Amino acid sequence: MLIPILVWYGIFHYGPMYGVQLAFKEFSPVKGIWGSDWVGLEHFRFLFYQSPDFARIFRNTILISLYNIVFGFPAPVILALMLNELRSKLFKRLAQSITYIPHFFSWVVLSGIIIVMLSPSEGPVNYIIKLFGGESIYFLTDTSYFRPTLVLTSIWKEIGWGTIIYLAALSGIDPTLYEAATIDGANRWKRIWHITIPSILPVVSIMFILSLGGILNAGFDQIFNLYSPAVYEVADVIDTYVYRAGIQQSQFGLTTAVGLFKNVIGITLVLGTNYVMKRMGQEGVL
């Protein structure tokens, strides 16, 4: 049963590592990857010292990813705690199903829904704003609102799916701990604070480490389907830059260098966060 998974990882994860050498070459389709001329660290020098856009793109990537971590990471944990406290099993299943559904739609589909919902002329969100005396807000073309819109729509899409692992961790808590706490006079809030949260902290710490490892993945699918030149200043990230430079302009060596840079930063953050978490007495991934 493991053979198909190993083959898939070998082809799509380890096989492409052969192309990492493009980060140090000037790719020529005629010569191929192996025969292309070496340029050393030229692509990295261009990114860090000569590129007029990379500093802005890197800043946008970090900011959007940090917003997603600060506001998006706690969201499924909070929802899982709320669902865990529900006594009605029917309502609990209904709430879970409703929050899960957006995860199974691609950003192409969801972006169409979001664009219609946030339309300044006909969207229901702006209709409600105008109903209360406000003015229409251009959520997707105003640089002040675009990043918050990204964060909120990302939470809406993934919050239900993210609760699965936390609900699984909550189901493994020994019920006798709650019974003993109830006998000792602990109310619901104290049981959550002293039993529930400490019991799922190891899972939370592992998920936090993994989320930091992907801090330079700001969400290409979502941004690409929602952004426009009007918000490039705050929305253009590393992945969209790689798409334009690599796919549209055929700068394969430069974009490979960007990808290698992302991976080095990601593994460094994973190892660093893993070390800090273990020093704090929490679980790590290594």
PDB file of C-alpha atoms in Angstrom, residues 86-246:
ATOM      1  CA  LEU A  86     -21.547  21.697  22.238  1.00  0.00           C
ATOM      2  CA  ARG A  87     -23.930  19.243  23.812  1.00  0.00           C
ATOM      3  CA  SER A  88     -26.229  18.772  20.822  1.00  0.00           C
ATOM      4  CA  LYS A  89     -24.588  16.179  18.545  1.00  0.00           C
ATOM      5  CA  LEU A  90     -26.882  17.101  15.648  1.00  0.00           C
ATOM      6  CA  PHE A  91     -25.979  20.787  15.825  1.00  0.00           C
ATOM      7  CA  LYS A  92     -22.310  19.896  16.231  1.00  0.00           C
ATOM      8  CA  ARG A  93     -22.323  17.763  13.061  1.00  0.00           C
ATOM      9  CA  LEU A  94     -24.199  20.489  11.174  1.00  0.00           C
ATOM     10  CA  ALA A  95     -21.726  23.173  12.275  1.00  0.00           C
ATOM     11  CA  GLN A  96     -18.782  20.974  11.318  1.00  0.00           C
ATOM     12  CA  SER A  97     -20.228  20.242   7.880  1.00  0.00           C
ATOM     13  CA  ILE A  98     -20.931  23.913   7.145  1.00  0.00           C
ATOM     14  CA  THR A  99     -17.423  24.995   8.136  1.00  0.00           C
ATOM     15  CA  TYR A 100     -15.780  22.108   6.219  1.00  0.00           C
ATOM     16  CA  ILE A 101     -17.483  22.799   2.881  1.00  0.00           C
ATOM     17  CA  PRO A 102     -15.385  25.789   1.662  1.00  0.00           C
ATOM     18  CA  HIS A 103     -12.166  23.751   1.919  1.00  0.00           C
ATOM     19  CA  PHE A 104     -13.292  21.436  -0.878  1.00  0.00           C
ATOM     20  CA  PHE A 105     -13.754  24.275  -3.385  1.00  0.00           C
ATOM     21  CA  SER A 106     -10.779  25.584  -5.346  1.00  0.00           C
ATOM     22  CA  TRP A 107      -9.778  29.218  -5.097  1.00  0.00           C
ATOM     23  CA  VAL A 108     -10.915  29.656  -8.689  1.00  0.00           C
ATOM     24  CA  VAL A 109     -14.493  28.923  -7.619  1.00  0.00           C
ATOM     25  CA  LEU A 110     -14.301  30.734  -4.294  1.00  0.00           C
ATOM     26  CA  SER A 111     -12.695  33.785  -5.865  1.00  0.00           C
ATOM     27  CA  GLY A 112     -15.660  34.145  -8.205  1.00  0.00           C
ATOM     28  CA  ILE A 113     -17.999  33.999  -5.204  1.00  0.00           C
ATOM     29  CA  ILE A 114     -15.885  36.506  -3.252  1.00  0.00           C
ATOM     30  CA  ILE A 115     -15.698  38.937  -6.178  1.00  0.00           C
ATOM     31  CA  VAL A 116     -19.496  38.880  -6.498  1.00  0.00           C
ATOM     32  CA  MET A 117     -20.043  39.191  -2.736  1.00  0.00           C
ATOM     33  CA  LEU A 118     -17.655  42.145  -2.439  1.00  0.00           C
ATOM     34  CA  SER A 119     -18.704  43.943  -5.610  1.00  0.00           C
ATOM     35  CA  PRO A 120     -18.922  47.689  -4.847  1.00  0.00           C
ATOM     36  CA  SER A 121     -22.027  48.092  -6.987  1.00  0.00           C
ATOM     37  CA  GLU A 122     -24.078  44.901  -6.574  1.00  0.00           C
ATOM     38  CA  GLY A 123     -22.395  42.877  -3.813  1.00  0.00           C
ATOM     39  CA  PRO A 124     -24.446  42.055  -0.703  1.00  0.00           C
ATOM     40  CA  VAL A 125     -21.631  43.147   1.633  1.00  0.00           C
ATOM     41  CA  ASN A 126     -21.564  46.680   0.232  1.00  0.00           C
ATOM     42  CA  TYR A 127     -25.367  46.685   0.076  1.00  0.00           C
ATOM     43  CA  ILE A 128     -25.458  46.163   3.850  1.00  0.00           C
ATOM     44  CA  ILE A 129     -22.800  48.861   4.344  1.00  0.00           C
ATOM     45  CA  LYS A 130     -24.833  51.354   2.300  1.00  0.00           C
ATOM     46  CA  LEU A 131     -28.005  50.290   4.118  1.00  0.00           C
ATOM     47  CA  PHE A 132     -26.465  51.604   7.336  1.00  0.00           C
ATOM     48  CA  GLY A 133     -25.410  54.871   5.721  1.00  0.00           C
ATOM     49  CA  GLY A 134     -21.867  53.950   4.692  1.00  0.00           C
ATOM     50  CA  GLU A 135     -20.177  54.203   1.313  1.00  0.00           C
ATOM     51  CA  SER A 136     -19.173  51.371  -0.965  1.00  0.00           C
ATOM     52  CA  ILE A 137     -15.763  49.853  -0.225  1.00  0.00           C
ATOM     53  CA  TYR A 138     -13.550  48.549  -3.028  1.00  0.00           C
ATOM     54  CA  PHE A 139     -12.223  45.586  -1.049  1.00  0.00           C
ATOM     55  CA  LEU A 140     -10.239  44.036  -3.904  1.00  0.00           C
ATOM     56  CA  THR A 141      -8.794  47.180  -5.471  1.00  0.00           C
ATOM     57  CA  ASP A 142      -8.101  49.316  -2.385  1.00  0.00           C
ATOM     58  CA  THR A 143      -4.643  48.709  -0.906  1.00  0.00           C
ATOM     59  CA  SER A 144      -5.993  49.420   2.603  1.00  0.00           C
ATOM     60  CA  TYR A 145      -8.531  46.596   2.467  1.00  0.00           C
ATOM     61  CA  PHE A 146      -6.910  43.962   0.268  1.00  0.00           C
ATOM     62  CA  ARG A 147      -4.724  42.276   2.889  1.00  0.00           C
ATOM     63  CA  PRO A 148      -7.496  42.049   5.527  1.00  0.00           C
ATOM     64  CA  THR A 149      -9.740  40.601   2.811  1.00  0.00           C
ATOM     65  CA  LEU A 150      -7.104  37.959   2.040  1.00  0.00           C
ATOM     66  CA  VAL A 151      -6.797  36.968   5.692  1.00  0.00           C
ATOM     67  CA  LEU A 152     -10.540  36.800   6.354  1.00  0.00           C
ATOM     68  CA  THR A 153     -11.329  34.794   3.210  1.00  0.00           C
ATOM     69  CA  SER A 154      -8.447  32.418   3.966  1.00  0.00           C
ATOM     70  CA  ILE A 155      -9.814  31.821   7.467  1.00  0.00           C
ATOM     71  CA  TRP A 156     -13.306  31.273   6.042  1.00  0.00           C
ATOM     72  CA  LYS A 157     -12.000  28.631   3.628  1.00  0.00           C
ATOM     73  CA  GLU A 158      -9.747  26.662   5.974  1.00  0.00           C
ATOM     74  CA  ILE A 159     -11.078  27.115   9.497  1.00  0.00           C
ATOM     75  CA  GLY A 160     -13.346  24.070   9.378  1.00  0.00           C
ATOM     76  CA  TRP A 161     -10.751  21.770   7.863  1.00  0.00           C
ATOM     77  CA  GLY A 162      -8.162  22.923  10.378  1.00  0.00           C
ATOM     78  CA  THR A 163     -10.348  21.869  13.287  1.00  0.00           C
ATOM     79  CA  ILE A 164     -10.167  18.175  12.349  1.00  0.00           C
ATOM     80  CA  ILE A 165      -6.796  17.497  13.943  1.00  0.00           C
ATOM     81  CA  TYR A 166      -7.667  19.503  17.065  1.00  0.00           C
ATOM     82  CA  LEU A 167     -10.997  17.736  17.498  1.00  0.00           C
ATOM     83  CA  ALA A 168      -9.129  14.443  17.224  1.00  0.00           C
ATOM     84  CA  ALA A 169      -6.762  15.593  19.970  1.00  0.00           C
ATOM     85  CA  LEU A 170      -9.705  16.720  22.108  1.00  0.00           C
ATOM     86  CA  SER A 171     -11.392  13.338  21.747  1.00  0.00           C
ATOM     87  CA  GLY A 172      -8.327  11.704  23.311  1.00  0.00           C
ATOM     88  CA  ILE A 173      -8.584  13.602  26.601  1.00  0.00           C
ATOM     89  CA  ASP A 174      -9.441  11.382  29.551  1.00  0.00           C
ATOM     90  CA  PRO A 175     -13.071  12.158  30.627  1.00  0.00           C
ATOM     91  CA  THR A 176     -12.209  11.398  34.250  1.00  0.00           C
ATOM     92  CA  LEU A 177     -10.127  14.581  34.332  1.00  0.00           C
ATOM     93  CA  TYR A 178     -13.275  16.625  33.696  1.00  0.00           C
ATOM     94  CA  GLU A 179     -15.248  14.609  36.236  1.00  0.00           C
ATOM     95  CA  ALA A 180     -12.622  15.188  38.908  1.00  0.00           C
ATOM     96  CA  ALA A 181     -12.466  18.900  38.105  1.00  0.00           C
ATOM     97  CA  THR A 182     -16.263  19.185  38.284  1.00  0.00           C
ATOM     98  CA  ILE A 183     -16.292  17.516  41.686  1.00  0.00           C
ATOM     99  CA  ASP A 184     -13.632  19.991  42.839  1.00  0.00           C
ATOM    100  CA  GLY A 185     -15.914  22.856  41.812  1.00  0.00           C
ATOM    101  CA  ALA A 186     -14.289  23.907  38.531  1.00  0.00           C
ATOM    102  CA  ASN A 187     -16.687  25.622  36.138  1.00  0.00           C
ATOM    103  CA  ARG A 188     -16.630  25.231  32.342  1.00  0.00           C
ATOM    104  CA  TRP A 189     -14.092  28.008  31.755  1.00  0.00           C
ATOM    105  CA  LYS A 190     -11.692  26.618  34.349  1.00  0.00           C
ATOM    106  CA  ARG A 191     -11.987  23.108  32.863  1.00  0.00           C
ATOM    107  CA  ILE A 192     -11.150  24.495  29.423  1.00  0.00           C
ATOM    108  CA  TRP A 193      -8.217  26.539  30.722  1.00  0.00           C
ATOM    109  CA  HIS A 194      -6.672  23.930  33.042  1.00  0.00           C
ATOM    110  CA  ILE A 195      -7.511  20.665  31.250  1.00  0.00           C
ATOM    111  CA  THR A 196      -8.537  21.106  27.612  1.00  0.00           C
ATOM    112  CA  ILE A 197      -5.950  23.628  26.453  1.00  0.00           C
ATOM    113  CA  PRO A 198      -2.930  22.006  28.191  1.00  0.00           C
ATOM    114  CA  SER A 199      -3.965  18.631  26.767  1.00  0.00           C
ATOM    115  CA  ILE A 200      -3.864  19.822  23.148  1.00  0.00           C
ATOM    116  CA  LEU A 201      -0.775  22.046  23.495  1.00  0.00           C
ATOM    117  CA  PRO A 202       1.583  19.360  22.057  1.00  0.00           C
ATOM    118  CA  VAL A 203      -0.539  19.185  18.887  1.00  0.00           C
ATOM    119  CA  VAL A 204      -0.791  22.973  18.717  1.00  0.00           C
ATOM    120  CA  SER A 205       2.988  23.340  19.020  1.00  0.00           C
ATOM    121  CA  ILE A 206       3.631  20.850  16.194  1.00  0.00           C
ATOM    122  CA  MET A 207       1.138  22.599  13.901  1.00  0.00           C
ATOM    123  CA  PHE A 208       2.683  25.957  14.772  1.00  0.00           C
ATOM    124  CA  ILE A 209       6.153  24.713  13.811  1.00  0.00           C
ATOM    125  CA  LEU A 210       4.852  23.444  10.480  1.00  0.00           C
ATOM    126  CA  SER A 211       2.996  26.687   9.785  1.00  0.00           C
ATOM    127  CA  LEU A 212       6.158  28.729  10.381  1.00  0.00           C
ATOM    128  CA  GLY A 213       8.001  26.496   7.927  1.00  0.00           C
ATOM    129  CA  GLY A 214       5.636  27.685   5.201  1.00  0.00           C
ATOM    130  CA  ILE A 215       5.840  31.361   6.093  1.00  0.00           C
ATOM    131  CA  LEU A 216       7.077  32.251   2.605  1.00  0.00           C
ATOM    132  CA  ASN A 217       4.077  30.512   1.025  1.00  0.00           C
ATOM    133  CA  ALA A 218       1.583  33.341   1.233  1.00  0.00           C
ATOM    134  CA  GLY A 219      -1.058  31.534  -0.834  1.00  0.00           C
ATOM    135  CA  PHE A 220      -0.483  31.780  -4.575  1.00  0.00           C
ATOM    136  CA  ASP A 221      -3.888  30.406  -5.659  1.00  0.00           C
ATOM    137  CA  GLN A 222      -5.828  32.841  -3.518  1.00  0.00           C
ATOM    138  CA  ILE A 223      -3.790  35.938  -4.355  1.00  0.00           C
ATOM    139  CA  PHE A 224      -3.485  35.157  -8.066  1.00  0.00           C
ATOM    140  CA  ASN A 225      -7.260  34.859  -8.436  1.00  0.00           C
ATOM    141  CA  LEU A 226      -8.076  37.964  -6.396  1.00  0.00           C
ATOM    142  CA  TYR A 227      -5.362  40.536  -7.030  1.00  0.00           C
ATOM    143  CA  SER A 228      -4.977  43.067  -9.831  1.00  0.00           C
ATOM    144  CA  PRO A 229      -2.343  45.634 -10.852  1.00  0.00           C
ATOM    145  CA  ALA A 230      -4.110  48.173  -8.630  1.00  0.00           C
ATOM    146  CA  VAL A 231      -2.973  46.284  -5.499  1.00  0.00           C
ATOM    147  CA  TYR A 232       0.419  44.952  -6.659  1.00  0.00           C
ATOM    148  CA  GLU A 233       2.031  47.263  -4.130  1.00  0.00           C
ATOM    149  CA  VAL A 234       0.601  45.271  -1.194  1.00  0.00           C
ATOM    150  CA  ALA A 235      -0.362  41.961  -2.823  1.00  0.00           C
ATOM    151  CA  ASP A 236       2.532  40.939  -5.059  1.00  0.00           C
ATOM    152  CA  VAL A 237       4.328  38.053  -3.294  1.00  0.00           C
ATOM    153  CA  ILE A 238       7.195  35.708  -4.097  1.00  0.00           C
ATOM    154  CA  ASP A 239       4.976  33.073  -5.709  1.00  0.00           C
ATOM    155  CA  THR A 240       3.246  35.540  -8.043  1.00  0.00           C
ATOM    156  CA  TYR A 241       6.641  37.016  -8.926  1.00  0.00           C
ATOM    157  CA  VAL A 242       7.951  33.532  -9.740  1.00  0.00           C
ATOM    158  CA  TYR A 243       4.910  32.913 -11.942  1.00  0.00           C
ATOM    159  CA  ARG A 244       5.465  36.085 -13.947  1.00  0.00           C
ATOM    160  CA  ALA A 245       9.250  35.750 -14.193  1.00  0.00           C
ATOM    161  CA  GLY A 246       9.329  32.005 -14.753  1.00  0.00           C
TER     162      GLY A 246
END
